Short mmCIF file of C-alpha atoms in Angstrom, two decimals:
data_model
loop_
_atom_site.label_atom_id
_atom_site.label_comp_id
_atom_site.label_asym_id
_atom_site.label_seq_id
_atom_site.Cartn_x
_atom_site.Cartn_y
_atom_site.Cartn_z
CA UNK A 1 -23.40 5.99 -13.74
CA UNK A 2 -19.37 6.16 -13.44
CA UNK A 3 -17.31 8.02 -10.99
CA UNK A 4 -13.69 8.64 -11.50
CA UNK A 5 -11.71 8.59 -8.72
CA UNK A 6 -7.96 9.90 -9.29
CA UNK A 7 -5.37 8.73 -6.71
CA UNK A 8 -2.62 9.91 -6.90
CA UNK A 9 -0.31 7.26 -4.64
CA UNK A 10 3.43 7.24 -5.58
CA UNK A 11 4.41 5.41 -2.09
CA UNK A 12 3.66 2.55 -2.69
CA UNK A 13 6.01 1.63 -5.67
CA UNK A 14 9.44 0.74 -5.94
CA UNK A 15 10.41 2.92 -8.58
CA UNK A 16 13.29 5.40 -8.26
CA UNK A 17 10.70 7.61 -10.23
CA UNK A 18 7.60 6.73 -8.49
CA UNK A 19 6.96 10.27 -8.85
CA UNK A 20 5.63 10.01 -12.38
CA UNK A 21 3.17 7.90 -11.34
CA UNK A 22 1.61 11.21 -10.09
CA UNK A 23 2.27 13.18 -13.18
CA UNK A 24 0.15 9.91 -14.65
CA UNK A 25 -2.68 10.00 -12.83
CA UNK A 26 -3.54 13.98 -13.37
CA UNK A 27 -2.88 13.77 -17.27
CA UNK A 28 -5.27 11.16 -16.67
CA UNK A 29 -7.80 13.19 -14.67
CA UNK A 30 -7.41 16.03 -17.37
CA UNK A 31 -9.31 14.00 -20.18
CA UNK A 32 -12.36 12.45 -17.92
CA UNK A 33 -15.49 14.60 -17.75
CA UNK A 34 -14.80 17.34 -14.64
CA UNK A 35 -18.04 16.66 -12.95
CA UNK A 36 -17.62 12.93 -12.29
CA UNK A 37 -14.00 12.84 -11.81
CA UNK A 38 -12.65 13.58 -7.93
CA UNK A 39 -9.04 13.88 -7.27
CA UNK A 40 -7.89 12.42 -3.73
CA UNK A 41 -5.74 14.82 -1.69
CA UNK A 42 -3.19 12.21 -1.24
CA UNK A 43 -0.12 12.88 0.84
CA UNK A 44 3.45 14.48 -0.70
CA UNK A 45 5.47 12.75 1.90
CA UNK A 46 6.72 9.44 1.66
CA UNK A 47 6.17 8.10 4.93
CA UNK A 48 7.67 5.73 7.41
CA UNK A 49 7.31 2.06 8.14
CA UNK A 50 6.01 2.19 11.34
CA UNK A 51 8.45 -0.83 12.42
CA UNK A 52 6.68 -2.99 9.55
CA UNK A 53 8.52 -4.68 6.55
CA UNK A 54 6.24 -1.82 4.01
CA UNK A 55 7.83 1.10 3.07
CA UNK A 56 6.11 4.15 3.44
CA UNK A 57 3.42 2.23 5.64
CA UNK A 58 1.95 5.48 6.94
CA UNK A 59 1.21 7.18 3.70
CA UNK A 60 -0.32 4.39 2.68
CA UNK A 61 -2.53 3.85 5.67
CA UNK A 62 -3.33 7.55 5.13
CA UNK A 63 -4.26 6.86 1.20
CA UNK A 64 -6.65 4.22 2.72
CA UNK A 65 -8.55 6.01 4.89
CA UNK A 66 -9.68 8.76 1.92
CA UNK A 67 -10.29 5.75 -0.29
CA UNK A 68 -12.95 3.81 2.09
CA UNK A 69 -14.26 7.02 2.78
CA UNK A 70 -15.42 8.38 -0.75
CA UNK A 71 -16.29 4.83 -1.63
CA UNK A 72 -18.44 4.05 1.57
CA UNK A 73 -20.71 6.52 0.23
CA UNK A 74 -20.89 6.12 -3.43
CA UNK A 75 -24.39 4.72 -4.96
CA UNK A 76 -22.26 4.70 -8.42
CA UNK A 77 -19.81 2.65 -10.25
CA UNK A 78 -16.17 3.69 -9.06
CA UNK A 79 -13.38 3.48 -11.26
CA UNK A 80 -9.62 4.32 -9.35
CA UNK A 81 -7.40 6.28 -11.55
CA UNK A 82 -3.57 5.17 -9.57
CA UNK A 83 -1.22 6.05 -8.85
CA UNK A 84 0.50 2.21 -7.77
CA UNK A 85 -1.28 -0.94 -7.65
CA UNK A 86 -1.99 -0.88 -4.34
CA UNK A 87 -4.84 1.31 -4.49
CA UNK A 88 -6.91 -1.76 -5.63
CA UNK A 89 -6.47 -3.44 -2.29
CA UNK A 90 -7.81 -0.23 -0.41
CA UNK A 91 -11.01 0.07 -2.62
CA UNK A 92 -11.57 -3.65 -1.91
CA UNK A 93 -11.81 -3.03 1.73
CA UNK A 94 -14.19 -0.51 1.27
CA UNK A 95 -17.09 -2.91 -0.01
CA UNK A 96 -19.07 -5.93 -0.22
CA UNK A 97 -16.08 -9.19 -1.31
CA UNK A 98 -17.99 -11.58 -0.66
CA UNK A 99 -19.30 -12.85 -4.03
CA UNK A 100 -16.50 -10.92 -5.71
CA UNK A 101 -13.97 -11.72 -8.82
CA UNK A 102 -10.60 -10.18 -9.34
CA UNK A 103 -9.26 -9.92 -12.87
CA UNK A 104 -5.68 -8.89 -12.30
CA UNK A 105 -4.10 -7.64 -15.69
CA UNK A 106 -0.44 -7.16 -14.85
CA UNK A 107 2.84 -7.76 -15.52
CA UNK A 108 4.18 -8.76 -12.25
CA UNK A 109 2.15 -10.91 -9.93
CA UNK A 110 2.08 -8.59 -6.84
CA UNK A 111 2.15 -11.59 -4.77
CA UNK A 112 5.14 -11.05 -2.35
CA UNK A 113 4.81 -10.22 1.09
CA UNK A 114 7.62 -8.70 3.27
CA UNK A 115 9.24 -11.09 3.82
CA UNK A 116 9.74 -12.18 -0.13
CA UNK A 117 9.90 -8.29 -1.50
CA UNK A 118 13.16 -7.40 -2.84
CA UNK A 119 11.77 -3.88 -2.46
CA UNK A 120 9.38 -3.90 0.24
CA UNK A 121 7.38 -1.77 -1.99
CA UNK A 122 3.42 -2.48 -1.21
CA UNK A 123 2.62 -2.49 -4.62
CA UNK A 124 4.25 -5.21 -5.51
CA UNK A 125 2.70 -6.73 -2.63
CA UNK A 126 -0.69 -6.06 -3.83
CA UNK A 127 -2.55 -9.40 -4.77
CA UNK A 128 -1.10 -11.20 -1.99
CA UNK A 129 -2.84 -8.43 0.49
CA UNK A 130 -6.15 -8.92 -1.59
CA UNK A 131 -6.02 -12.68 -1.00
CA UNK A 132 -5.65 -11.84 2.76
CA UNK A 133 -1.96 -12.24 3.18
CA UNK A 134 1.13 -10.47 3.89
CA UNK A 135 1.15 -7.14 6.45
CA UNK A 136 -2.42 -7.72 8.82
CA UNK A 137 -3.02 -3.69 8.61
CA UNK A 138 -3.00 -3.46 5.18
CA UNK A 139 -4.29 -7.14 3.96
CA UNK A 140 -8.09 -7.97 3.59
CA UNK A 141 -9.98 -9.13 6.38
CA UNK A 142 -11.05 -12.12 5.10
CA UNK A 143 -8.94 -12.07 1.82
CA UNK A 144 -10.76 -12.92 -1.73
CA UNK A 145 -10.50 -16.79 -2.11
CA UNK A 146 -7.18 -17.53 -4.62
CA UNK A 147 -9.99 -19.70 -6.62
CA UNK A 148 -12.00 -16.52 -7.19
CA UNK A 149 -8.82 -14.64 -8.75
CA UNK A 150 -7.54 -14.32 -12.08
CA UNK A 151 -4.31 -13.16 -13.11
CA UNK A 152 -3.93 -11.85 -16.46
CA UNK A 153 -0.73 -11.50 -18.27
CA UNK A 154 1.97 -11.68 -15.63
CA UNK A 155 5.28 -12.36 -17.20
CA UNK A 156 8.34 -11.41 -14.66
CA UNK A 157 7.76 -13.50 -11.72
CA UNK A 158 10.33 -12.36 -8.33
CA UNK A 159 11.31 -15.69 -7.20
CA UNK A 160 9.01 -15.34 -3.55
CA UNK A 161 6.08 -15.26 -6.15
CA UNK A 162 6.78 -18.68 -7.79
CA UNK A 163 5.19 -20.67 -5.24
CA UNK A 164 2.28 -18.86 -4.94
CA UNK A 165 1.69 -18.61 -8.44
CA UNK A 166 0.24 -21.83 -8.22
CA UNK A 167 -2.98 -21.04 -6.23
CA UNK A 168 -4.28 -18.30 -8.60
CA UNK A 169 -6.34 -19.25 -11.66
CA UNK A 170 -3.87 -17.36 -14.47
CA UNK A 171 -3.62 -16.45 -17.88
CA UNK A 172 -1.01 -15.50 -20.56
CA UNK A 173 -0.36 -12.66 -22.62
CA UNK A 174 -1.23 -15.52 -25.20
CA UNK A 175 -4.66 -16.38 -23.85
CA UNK A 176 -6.01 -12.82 -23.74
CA UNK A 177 -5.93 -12.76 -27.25
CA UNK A 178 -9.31 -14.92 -27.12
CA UNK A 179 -11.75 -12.94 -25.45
CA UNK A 180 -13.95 -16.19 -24.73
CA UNK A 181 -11.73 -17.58 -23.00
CA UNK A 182 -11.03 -15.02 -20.01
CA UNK A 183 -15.08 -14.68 -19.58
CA UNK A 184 -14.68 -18.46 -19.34
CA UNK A 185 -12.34 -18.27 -16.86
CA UNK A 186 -13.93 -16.10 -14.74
CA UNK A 187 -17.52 -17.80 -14.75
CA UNK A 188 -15.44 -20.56 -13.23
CA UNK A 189 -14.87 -18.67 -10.32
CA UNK A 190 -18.76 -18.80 -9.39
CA UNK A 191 -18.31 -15.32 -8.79
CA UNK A 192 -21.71 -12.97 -9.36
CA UNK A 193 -19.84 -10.02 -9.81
CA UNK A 194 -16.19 -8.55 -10.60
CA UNK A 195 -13.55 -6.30 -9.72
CA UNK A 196 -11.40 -5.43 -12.65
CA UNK A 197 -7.64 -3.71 -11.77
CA UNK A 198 -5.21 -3.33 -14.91
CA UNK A 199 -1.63 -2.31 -14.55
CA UNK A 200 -0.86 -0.56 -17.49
CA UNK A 201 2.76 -2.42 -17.56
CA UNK A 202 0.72 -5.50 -18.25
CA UNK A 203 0.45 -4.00 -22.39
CA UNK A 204 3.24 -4.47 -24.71
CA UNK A 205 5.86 -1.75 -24.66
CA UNK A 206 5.57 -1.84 -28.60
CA UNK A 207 2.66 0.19 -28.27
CA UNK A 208 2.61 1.74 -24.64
CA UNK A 209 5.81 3.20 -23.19
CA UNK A 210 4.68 5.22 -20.05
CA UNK A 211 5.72 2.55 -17.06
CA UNK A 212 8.13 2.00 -14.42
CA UNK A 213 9.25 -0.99 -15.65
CA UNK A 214 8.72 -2.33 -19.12
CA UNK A 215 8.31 -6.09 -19.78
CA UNK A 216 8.20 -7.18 -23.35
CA UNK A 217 5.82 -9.95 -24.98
CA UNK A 218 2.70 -8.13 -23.69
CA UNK A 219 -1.06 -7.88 -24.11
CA UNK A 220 -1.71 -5.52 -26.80
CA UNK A 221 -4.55 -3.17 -26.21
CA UNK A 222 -6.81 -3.96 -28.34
CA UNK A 223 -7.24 -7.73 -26.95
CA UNK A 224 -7.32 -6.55 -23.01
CA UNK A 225 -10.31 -3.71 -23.86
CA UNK A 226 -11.91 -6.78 -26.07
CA UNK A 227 -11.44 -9.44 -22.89
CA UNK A 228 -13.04 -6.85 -20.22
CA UNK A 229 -15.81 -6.39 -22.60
CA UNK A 230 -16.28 -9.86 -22.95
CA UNK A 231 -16.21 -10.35 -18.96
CA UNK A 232 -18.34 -7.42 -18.66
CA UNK A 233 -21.41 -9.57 -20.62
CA UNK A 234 -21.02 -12.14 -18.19
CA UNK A 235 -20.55 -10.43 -14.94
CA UNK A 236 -21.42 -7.24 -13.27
CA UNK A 237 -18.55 -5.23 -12.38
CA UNK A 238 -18.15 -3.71 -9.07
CA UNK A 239 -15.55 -1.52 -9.92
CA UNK A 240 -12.16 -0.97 -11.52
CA UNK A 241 -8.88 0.37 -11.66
CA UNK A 242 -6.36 1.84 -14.08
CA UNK A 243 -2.86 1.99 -12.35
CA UNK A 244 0.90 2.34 -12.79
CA UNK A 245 0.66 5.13 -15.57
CA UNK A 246 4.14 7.12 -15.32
CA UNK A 247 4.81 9.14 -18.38
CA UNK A 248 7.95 11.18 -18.43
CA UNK A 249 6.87 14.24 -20.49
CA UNK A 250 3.61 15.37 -21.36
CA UNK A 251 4.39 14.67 -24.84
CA UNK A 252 4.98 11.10 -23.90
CA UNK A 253 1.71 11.51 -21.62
CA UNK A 254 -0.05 12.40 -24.68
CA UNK A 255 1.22 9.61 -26.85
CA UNK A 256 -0.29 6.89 -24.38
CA UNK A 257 -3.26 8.63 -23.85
CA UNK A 258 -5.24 7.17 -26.84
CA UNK A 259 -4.45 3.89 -24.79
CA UNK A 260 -5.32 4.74 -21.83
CA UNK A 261 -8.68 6.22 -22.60
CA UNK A 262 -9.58 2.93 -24.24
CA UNK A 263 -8.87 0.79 -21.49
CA UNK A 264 -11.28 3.10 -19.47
CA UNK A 265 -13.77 2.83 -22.03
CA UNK A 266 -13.44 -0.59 -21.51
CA UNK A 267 -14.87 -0.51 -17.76
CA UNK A 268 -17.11 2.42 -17.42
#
């Protein structure tokens, strides 16, 4: 059985409206059956940085703490509804790594740290934590080996992230177009099981227009729902998360929604 659980995290983005990434998450919520849905009670405020290079560090400690806890317990398959990207990192404290995948499917490679983040936004910071790098109270203790992570799609690279780029197994917008070829990829990893997170910035803003910050020459829908299932005949999944959704009207929250409700088709 799937579980839904909505987080609604803004603080950990570097958007100027990292607000709508609320708005996002309960249009979301609204069209996933009531009684296996939860919405976190995340915190309004933004936060402070606790003398750390991460904005909004406290928040986002906070955020962590209700994650672990609802997940701790759950017999069922979890899928996060973000809210930012960094959610992903604090459900992957919360359990079992240790034969674990990561299919990233993003735009940007989340792989700065503070000391490479133009922003010193967390989100953006995201992979890098799950690999065990970057700020110690927010990174994974021990990180997911780089040669058990995929990265799907990324296609605006900060210049911090170039040289780490190299250590992740990755694949372009290009390559998700053959299903057979991300399950390939992620049987490589020896992996028995996987954790799938997909920024919804990592589709085509020809046909989805509710991000932050649109990069052109994406996936298309269609052929990241077709991958996932693909991965999904190989591998288990542990879990998954939907993130970065930040419409900015409810009409426009309406026109993505036929989108979005196919990519979480695609994992539960």
């Amino acid at each position: 059985m799937t579980r839904f659980l909505i987080v609604p995290q803004w603080q950990g983005s570097p958007a100027s409206r990292a607000m709508l990434l609320v708005d996002g998450a309960t249009a979301i919520a609204g069209d996933l059956p009531r009684k296996d849905t939860t919405v976190l009670d995340v915190p309004l405020e933004a936060g402070e940085s606790l003398g750390t290079g991460v904005r909004r560090l406290s928040s986002l400690l906070r955020v962590r703490e209700l994650i672990v806890e609802h997940m701790t317990d759950a017999d069922d398959q979890i899928v996060l509804v973000g809210g930012d990207c960094s959610v992903s990192v604090f459900a992957l404290s919360a359990i079992d790594t240790s034969d674990l995948a990561v299919l990233w499917c993003d735009a940007h490679p989340d792989l700065n740290d503070p000391s490479t983040s133009p922003s010193g936004a967390f989100s953006g910071m995201s992979l890098g934590a799950v690999l065990g790098d970057g700020e110690p109270q927010l990174a994974l203790n021990p990180g997911i080996p780089a040669e058990r992570v995929v990265l799907l799609g990324a296609r605006s690279v900060d210049d911090g992230e170039k040289s780490r780029l190299d250590a992740v197994r990755t694949l372009s917008p290009e390559d998700a177009q053959d299903p057979d070829a991300v399950a390939e990829m992620l049987r490589a990893t020896g992996a028995s099981r996987v954790w799938v997170h997909i920024d919804v910035d990592v589709i085509d803003p020809s046909e989805f227009e509710g991000v932050s910050d649109a990069e052109p020459f994406g996936v298309s829908t269609a052929a990241l729902a077709a991958a996932v299932k693909r991965v999904r005949q190989d591998l288990p999944l542990a879990g998954a998360t939907i993130a970065g959704f930040a419409p900015r009207s409810p009409a426009d929250a309406v026109q993505d929604m036929g989108a979005i409700l196919r990519l979480i088709g695609s994992v539960a």
